[in-house]
CSV table of C-alpha atoms and ligand atoms in Angstrom, one decimal:
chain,number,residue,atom,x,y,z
J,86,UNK,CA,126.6,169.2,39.0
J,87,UNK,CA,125.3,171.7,41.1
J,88,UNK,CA,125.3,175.7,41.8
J,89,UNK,CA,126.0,176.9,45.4
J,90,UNK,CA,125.8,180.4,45.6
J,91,UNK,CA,126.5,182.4,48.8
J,92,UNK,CA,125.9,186.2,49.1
J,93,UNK,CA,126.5,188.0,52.7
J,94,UNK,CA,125.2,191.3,54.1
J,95,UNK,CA,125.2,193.6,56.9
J,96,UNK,CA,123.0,196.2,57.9
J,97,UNK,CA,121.5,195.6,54.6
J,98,UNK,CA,124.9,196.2,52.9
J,99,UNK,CA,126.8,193.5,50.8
J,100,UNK,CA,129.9,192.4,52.5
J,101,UNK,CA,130.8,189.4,50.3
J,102,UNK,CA,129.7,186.8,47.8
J,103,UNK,CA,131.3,183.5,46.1
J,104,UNK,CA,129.8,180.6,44.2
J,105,UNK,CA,131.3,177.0,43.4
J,106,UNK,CA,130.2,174.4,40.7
J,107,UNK,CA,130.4,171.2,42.3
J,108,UNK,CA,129.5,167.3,42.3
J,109,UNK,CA,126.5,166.2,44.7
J,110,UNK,CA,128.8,164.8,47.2
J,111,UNK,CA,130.7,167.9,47.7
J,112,UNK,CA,127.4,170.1,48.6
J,113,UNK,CA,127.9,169.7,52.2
J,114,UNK,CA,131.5,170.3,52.4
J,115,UNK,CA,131.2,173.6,49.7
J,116,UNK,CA,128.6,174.5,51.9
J,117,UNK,CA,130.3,174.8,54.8
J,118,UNK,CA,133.3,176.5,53.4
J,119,UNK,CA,131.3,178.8,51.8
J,120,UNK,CA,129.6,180.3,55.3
J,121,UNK,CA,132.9,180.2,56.8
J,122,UNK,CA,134.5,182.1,53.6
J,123,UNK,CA,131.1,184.7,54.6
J,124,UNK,CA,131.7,184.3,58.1
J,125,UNK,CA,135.1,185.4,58.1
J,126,UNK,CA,135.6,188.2,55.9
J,127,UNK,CA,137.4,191.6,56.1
J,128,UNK,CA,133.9,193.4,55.2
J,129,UNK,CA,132.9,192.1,59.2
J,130,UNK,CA,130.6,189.5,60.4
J,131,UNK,CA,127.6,189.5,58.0
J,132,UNK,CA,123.9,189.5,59.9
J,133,UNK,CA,122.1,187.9,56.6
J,134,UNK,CA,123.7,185.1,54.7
J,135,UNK,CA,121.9,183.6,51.6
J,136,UNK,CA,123.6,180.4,50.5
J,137,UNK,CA,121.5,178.9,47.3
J,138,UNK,CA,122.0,175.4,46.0
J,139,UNK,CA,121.0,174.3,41.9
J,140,UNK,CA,120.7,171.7,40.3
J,141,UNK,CA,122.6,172.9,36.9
J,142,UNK,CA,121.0,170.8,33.4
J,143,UNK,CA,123.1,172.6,31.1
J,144,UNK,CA,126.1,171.1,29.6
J,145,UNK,CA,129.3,172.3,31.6
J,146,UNK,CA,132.2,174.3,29.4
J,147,UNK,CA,135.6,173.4,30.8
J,148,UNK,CA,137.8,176.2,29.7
J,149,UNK,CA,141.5,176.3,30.1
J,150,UNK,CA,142.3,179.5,32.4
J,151,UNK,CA,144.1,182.7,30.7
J,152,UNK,CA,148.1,182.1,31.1
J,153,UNK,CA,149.0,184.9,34.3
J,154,UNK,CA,151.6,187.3,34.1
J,155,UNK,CA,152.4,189.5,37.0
J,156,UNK,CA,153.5,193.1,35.5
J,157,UNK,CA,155.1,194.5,38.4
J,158,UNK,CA,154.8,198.6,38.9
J,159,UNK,CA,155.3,201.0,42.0
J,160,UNK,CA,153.3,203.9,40.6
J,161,UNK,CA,149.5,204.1,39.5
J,162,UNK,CA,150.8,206.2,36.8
J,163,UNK,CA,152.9,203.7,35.3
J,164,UNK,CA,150.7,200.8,35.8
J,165,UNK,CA,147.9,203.0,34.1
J,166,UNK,CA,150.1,203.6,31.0
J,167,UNK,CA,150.6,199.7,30.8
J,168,UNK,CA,147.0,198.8,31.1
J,169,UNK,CA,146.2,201.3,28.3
J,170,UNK,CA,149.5,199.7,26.1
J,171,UNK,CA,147.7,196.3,26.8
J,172,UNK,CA,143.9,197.5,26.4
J,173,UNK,CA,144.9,199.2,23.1
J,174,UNK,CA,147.3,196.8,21.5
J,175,UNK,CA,143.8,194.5,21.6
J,176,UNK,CA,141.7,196.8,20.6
J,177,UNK,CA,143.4,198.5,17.4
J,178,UNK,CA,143.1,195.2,15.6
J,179,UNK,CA,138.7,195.8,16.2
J,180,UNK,CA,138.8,199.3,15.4
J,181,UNK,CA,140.4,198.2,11.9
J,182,UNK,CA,138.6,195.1,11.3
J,183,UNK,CA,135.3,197.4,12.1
J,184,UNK,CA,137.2,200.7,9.8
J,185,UNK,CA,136.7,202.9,13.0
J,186,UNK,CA,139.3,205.7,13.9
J,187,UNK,CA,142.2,204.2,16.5
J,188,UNK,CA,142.8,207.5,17.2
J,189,UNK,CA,139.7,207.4,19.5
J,190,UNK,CA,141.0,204.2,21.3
J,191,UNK,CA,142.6,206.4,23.6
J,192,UNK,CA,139.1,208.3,24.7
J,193,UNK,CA,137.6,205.3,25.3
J,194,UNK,CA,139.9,204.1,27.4
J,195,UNK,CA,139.9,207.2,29.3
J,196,UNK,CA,136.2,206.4,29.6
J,197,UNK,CA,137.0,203.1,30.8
J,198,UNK,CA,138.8,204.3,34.1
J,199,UNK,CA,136.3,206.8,34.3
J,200,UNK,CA,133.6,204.0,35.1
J,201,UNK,CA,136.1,201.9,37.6
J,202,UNK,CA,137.4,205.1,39.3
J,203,UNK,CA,133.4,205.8,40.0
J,204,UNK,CA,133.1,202.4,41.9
J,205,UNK,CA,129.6,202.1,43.1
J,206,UNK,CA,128.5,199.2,40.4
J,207,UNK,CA,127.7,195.9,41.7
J,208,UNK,CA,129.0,194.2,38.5
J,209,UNK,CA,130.2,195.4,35.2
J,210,UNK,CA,130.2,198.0,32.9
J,211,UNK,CA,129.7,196.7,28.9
J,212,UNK,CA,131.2,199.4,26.3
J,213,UNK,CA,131.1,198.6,22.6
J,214,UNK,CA,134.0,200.7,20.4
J,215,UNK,CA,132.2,203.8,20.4
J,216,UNK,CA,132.3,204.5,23.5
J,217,UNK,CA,128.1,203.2,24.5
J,218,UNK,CA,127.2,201.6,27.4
J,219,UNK,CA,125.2,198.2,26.6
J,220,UNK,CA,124.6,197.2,30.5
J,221,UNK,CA,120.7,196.9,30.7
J,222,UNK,CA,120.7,198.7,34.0
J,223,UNK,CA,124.3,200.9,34.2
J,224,UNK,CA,124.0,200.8,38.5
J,225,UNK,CA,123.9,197.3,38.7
J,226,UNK,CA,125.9,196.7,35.4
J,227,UNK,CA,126.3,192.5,34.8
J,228,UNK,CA,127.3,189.9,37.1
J,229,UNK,CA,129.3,186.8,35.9
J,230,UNK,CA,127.9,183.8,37.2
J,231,UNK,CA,127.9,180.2,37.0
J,232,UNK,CA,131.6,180.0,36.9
J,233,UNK,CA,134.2,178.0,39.1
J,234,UNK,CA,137.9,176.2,38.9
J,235,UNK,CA,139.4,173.0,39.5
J,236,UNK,CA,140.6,172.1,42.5
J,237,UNK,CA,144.0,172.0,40.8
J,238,UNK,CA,143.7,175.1,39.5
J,239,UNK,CA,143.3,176.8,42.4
J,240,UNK,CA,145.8,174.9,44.4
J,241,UNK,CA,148.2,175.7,42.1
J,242,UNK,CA,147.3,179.6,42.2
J,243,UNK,CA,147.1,179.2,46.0
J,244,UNK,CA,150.6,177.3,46.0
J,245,UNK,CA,152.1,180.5,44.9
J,246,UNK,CA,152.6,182.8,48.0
J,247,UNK,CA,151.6,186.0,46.4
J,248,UNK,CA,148.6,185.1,44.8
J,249,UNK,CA,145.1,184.3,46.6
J,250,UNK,CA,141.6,183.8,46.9
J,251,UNK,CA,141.3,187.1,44.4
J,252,UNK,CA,143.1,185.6,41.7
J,253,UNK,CA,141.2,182.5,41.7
J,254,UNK,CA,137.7,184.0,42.0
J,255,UNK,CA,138.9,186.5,38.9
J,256,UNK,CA,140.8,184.2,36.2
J,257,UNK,CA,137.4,182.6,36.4
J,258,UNK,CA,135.5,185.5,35.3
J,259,UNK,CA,138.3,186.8,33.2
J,260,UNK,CA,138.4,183.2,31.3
J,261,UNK,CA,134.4,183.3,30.8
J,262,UNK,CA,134.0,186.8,29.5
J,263,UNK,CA,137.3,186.3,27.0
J,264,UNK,CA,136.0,183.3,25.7
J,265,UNK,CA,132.0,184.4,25.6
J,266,UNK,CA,133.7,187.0,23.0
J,267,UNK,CA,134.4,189.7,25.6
J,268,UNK,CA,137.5,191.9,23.6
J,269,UNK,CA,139.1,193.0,26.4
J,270,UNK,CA,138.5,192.8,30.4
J,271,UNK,CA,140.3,196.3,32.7
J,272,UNK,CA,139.3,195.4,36.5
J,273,UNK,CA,140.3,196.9,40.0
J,274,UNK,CA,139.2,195.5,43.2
J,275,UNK,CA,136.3,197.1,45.4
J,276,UNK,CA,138.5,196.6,48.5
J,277,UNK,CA,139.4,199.7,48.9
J,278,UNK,CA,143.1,198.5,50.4
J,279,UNK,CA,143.4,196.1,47.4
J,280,UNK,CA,145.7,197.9,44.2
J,281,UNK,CA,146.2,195.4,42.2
J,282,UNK,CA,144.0,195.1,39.3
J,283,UNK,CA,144.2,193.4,35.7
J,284,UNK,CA,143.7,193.4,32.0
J,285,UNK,CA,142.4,190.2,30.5
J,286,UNK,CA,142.6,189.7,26.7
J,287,UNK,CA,143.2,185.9,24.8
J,288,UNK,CA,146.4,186.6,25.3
J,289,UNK,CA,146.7,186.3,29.2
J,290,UNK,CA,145.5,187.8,32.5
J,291,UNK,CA,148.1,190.7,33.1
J,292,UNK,CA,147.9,191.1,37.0
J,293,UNK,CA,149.0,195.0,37.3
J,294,UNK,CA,150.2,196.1,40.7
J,295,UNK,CA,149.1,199.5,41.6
J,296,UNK,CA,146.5,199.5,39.0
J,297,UNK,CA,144.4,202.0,41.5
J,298,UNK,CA,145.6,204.1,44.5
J,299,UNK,CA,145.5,202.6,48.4
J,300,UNK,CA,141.9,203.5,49.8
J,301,UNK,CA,140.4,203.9,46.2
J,302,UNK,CA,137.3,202.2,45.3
J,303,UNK,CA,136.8,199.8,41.9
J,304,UNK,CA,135.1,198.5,38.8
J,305,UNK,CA,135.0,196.4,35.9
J,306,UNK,CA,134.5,197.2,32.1
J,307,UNK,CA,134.2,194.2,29.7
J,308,UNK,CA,135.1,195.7,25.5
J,309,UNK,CA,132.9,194.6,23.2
J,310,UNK,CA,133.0,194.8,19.7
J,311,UNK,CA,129.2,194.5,18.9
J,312,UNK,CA,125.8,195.1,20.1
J,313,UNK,CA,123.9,191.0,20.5
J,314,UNK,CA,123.7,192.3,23.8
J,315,UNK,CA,121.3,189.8,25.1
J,316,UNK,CA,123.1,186.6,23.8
J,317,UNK,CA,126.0,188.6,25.5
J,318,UNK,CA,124.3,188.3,28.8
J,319,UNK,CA,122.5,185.1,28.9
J,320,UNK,CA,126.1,183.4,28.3
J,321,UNK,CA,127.8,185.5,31.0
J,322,UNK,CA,125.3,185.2,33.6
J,323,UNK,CA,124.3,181.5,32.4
J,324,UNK,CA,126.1,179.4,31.0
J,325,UNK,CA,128.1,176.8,33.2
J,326,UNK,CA,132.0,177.1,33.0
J,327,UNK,CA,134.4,175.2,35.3
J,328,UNK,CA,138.1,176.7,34.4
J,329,UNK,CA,140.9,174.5,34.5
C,654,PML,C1,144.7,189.4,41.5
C,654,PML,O1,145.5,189.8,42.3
C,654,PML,O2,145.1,188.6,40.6
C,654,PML,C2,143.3,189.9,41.5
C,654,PML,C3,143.1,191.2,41.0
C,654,PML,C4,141.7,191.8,40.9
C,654,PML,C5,140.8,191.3,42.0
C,654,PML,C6,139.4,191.9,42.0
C,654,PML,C7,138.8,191.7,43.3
C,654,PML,O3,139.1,190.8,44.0
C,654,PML,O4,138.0,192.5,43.7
């Protein structure tokens, strides 16, 4: 197998970014859809595009994707309270295991939207169940990579007219992180016109419309319970995982 990673900028700014896991014979044709998926993106025409191809040596994990469920919500208020439901129905069964206070779940989580609502991080934000950030650099935060679906999988998430590109590209990360060991995953988009946003936990990614306001920016905060940080990383940023 190999890595293709595309990232696009303009004016020194990223506009947007994909990556695929794919056979030798498909390099060309990934290729090519990958500079047209740059070429053509809301963020405008990019003036740098960096498309990287790998050989990858490392066995491949196939991982069967987190079931979706679409929780439908017209107000960020209500959608908010269900995240938090979701976030700390997971999360109470750590803080017990661990003999921490669920009382503080709900401070945490307050911390959690905290992070997202600030935007500006390229990846995510790592918070163990005190509340401490593990990311090694907390503006860059971590990147999931090495990740892509089946054809089949995404065909099938295509083949239903309200999900997209988005949901593909995410129930690949959210399937990683859950299964590296990641607790919990809360994410909004950084488009700034895209609301809905997500909890992932073992037991399903829980699209949330209206997770964040129109014209608000976004984040990601992956729960963890403890601190092999590194092991944490190299498996999120390394290891090869095609979701199916
Ligand atoms: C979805 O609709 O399933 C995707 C939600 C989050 C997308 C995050 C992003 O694309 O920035």
């Amino acid at each position: 197998m190999f890595s293709l990673k595309m990232r696009a900028s303009r004016n020194g700014k990223h506009v947007s970014g994909a990556e695929r896991l794919v056979t030798e014979e498909k390099i060309e044709e990934i290729s090519s859809e990958l500079i047209k998926r740059a070429m053509g993106h809301e963020n405008g025409v990019p003036d740098f595009i960096n498309l990287k191809i790998e050989k990858v040596t490392e066995k491949i994990n196939n991982l069967k994707h987190l079931e979706i469920k679409t929780v439908h919500s017209t107000s960020k208020e209500t959608s908010r309270v269900i995240a938090r439901n979701l976030l700390k129905n997971e999360l109470e069964k750590y803080y017990l295991k661990n003999g921490k206070d669920i009382e503080k779940i709900d401070e945490l989580i307050d911390f959690a939207f905290k992070i997202i609502d600030e935007g500006n991080m390229r990846g995510a934000a790592i918070l163990d169940l005190d509340g401490n950030r593990l990311e090694t650099d907390s503006n860059r935060g971590i990147r999931v990579k090495n990740i892509d679906t089946t054809d089949e999988l995404s065909e099938k998430i295509l083949g239903n007219s309200s999900l997209s590109e988005r949901t593909v590209d995410a129930i690949a990360i959210a399937t990683k992180v859950v299964n590296c060991g990641v607790i919990s995953e809360l994410c909004t988009s950084d488009n700034f016109s895209y609301t809905t946003g997500y909890i992932a936990t073992k037991d399903g990614y829980f699209r949330i419309l209206n997770l964040k306001g129109n014209g608000e920016v976004g984040g990601r905060v992956f729960f963890v319970e403890n601190s092999k940080i590194d092991e944490l990383y190299d498996k999120l940023e390394n290891m090869p995982v095609i979701v199916y």
